GROMACS .gro file of C-alpha atoms in nm:
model
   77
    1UNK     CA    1   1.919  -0.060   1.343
    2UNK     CA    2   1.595  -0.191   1.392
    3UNK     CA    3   1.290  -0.034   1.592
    4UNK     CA    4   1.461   0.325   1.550
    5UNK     CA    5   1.257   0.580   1.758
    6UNK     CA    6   1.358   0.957   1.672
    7UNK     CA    7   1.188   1.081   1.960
    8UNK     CA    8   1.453   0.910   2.149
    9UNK     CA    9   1.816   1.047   2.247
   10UNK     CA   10   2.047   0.737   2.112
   11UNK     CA   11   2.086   0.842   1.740
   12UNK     CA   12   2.185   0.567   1.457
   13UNK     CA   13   2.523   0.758   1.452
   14UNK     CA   14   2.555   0.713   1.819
   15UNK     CA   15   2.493   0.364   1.811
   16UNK     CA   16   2.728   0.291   1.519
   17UNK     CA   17   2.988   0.518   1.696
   18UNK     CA   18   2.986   0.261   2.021
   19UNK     CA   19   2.994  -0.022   1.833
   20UNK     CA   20   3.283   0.103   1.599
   21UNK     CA   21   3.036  -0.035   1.322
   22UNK     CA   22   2.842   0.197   1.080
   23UNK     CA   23   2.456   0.218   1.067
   24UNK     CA   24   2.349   0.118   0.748
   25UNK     CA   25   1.975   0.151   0.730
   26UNK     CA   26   1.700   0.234   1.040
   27UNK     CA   27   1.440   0.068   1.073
   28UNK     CA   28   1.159   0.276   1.225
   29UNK     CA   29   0.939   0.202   1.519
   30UNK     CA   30   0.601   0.194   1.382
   31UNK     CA   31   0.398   0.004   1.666
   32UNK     CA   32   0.031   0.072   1.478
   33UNK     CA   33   0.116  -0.095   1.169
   34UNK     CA   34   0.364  -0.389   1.334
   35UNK     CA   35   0.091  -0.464   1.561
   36UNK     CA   36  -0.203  -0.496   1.283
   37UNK     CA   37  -0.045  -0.671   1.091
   38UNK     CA   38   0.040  -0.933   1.331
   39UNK     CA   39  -0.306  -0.930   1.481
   40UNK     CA   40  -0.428  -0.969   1.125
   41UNK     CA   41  -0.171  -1.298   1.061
   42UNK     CA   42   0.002  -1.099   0.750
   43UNK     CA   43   0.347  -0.969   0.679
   44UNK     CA   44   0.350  -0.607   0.753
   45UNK     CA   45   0.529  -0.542   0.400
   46UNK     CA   46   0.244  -0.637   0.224
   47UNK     CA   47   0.016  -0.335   0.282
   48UNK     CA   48   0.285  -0.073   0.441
   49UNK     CA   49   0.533  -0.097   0.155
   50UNK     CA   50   0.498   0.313   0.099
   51UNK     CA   51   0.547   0.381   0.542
   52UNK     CA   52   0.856   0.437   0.685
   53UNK     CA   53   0.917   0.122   0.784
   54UNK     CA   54   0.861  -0.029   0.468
   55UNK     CA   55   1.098   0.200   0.274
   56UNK     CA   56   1.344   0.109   0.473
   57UNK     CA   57   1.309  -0.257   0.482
   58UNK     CA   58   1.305  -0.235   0.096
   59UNK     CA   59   1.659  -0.001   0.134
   60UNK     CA   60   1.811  -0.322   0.316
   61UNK     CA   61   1.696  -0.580   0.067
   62UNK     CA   62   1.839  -0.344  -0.223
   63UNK     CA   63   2.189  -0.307   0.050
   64UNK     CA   64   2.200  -0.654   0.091
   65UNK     CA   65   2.125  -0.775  -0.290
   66UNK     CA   66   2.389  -0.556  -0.398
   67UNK     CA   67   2.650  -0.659  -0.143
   68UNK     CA   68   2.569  -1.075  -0.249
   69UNK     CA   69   2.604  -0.922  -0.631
   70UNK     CA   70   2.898  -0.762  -0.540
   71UNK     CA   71   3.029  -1.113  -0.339
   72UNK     CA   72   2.969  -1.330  -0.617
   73UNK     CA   73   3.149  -1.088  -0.903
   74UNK     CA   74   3.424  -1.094  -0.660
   75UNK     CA   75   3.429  -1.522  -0.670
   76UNK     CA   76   3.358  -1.562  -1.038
   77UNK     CA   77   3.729  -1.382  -1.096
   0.00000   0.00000   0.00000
């Protein structure tokens, strides 16, 4: 789920629940550090790695690395 907002009513759960499809990983909405980075022509990641945002970026590139590992264990049988 990206641009999560706690502040916000709809929960991750409650979005997975309506679309009968669990939440893996949410992605926080953190405007300040989206918006510099764009404004400054880098990729966010590169000096947020540590913010919210970042951490969970990094837990979907770990989610999806293992699911491809998983994949290709599952072909090579």
């Amino acid at each position: 789920m990206n641009r999560y907002d706690k502040r916000i009513a709809i929960s991750p759960e409650r979005v997975g629940d309506s679309l009968k499809q669990p939440i893996l990983i949410a992605i926080p909405f953190e405007e300040r550090i989206i918006t510099s980075a764009m404004n400054r022509g880098i990729p966010f990641m590169v000096d947020n790695k540590l913010a919210p945002a970042g951490k969970a970026i990094s837990a979907l590139v770990e989610l999806i690395h293992t699911r491809i590992q998983k994949d290709q264990e599952v072909a090579s049988i």
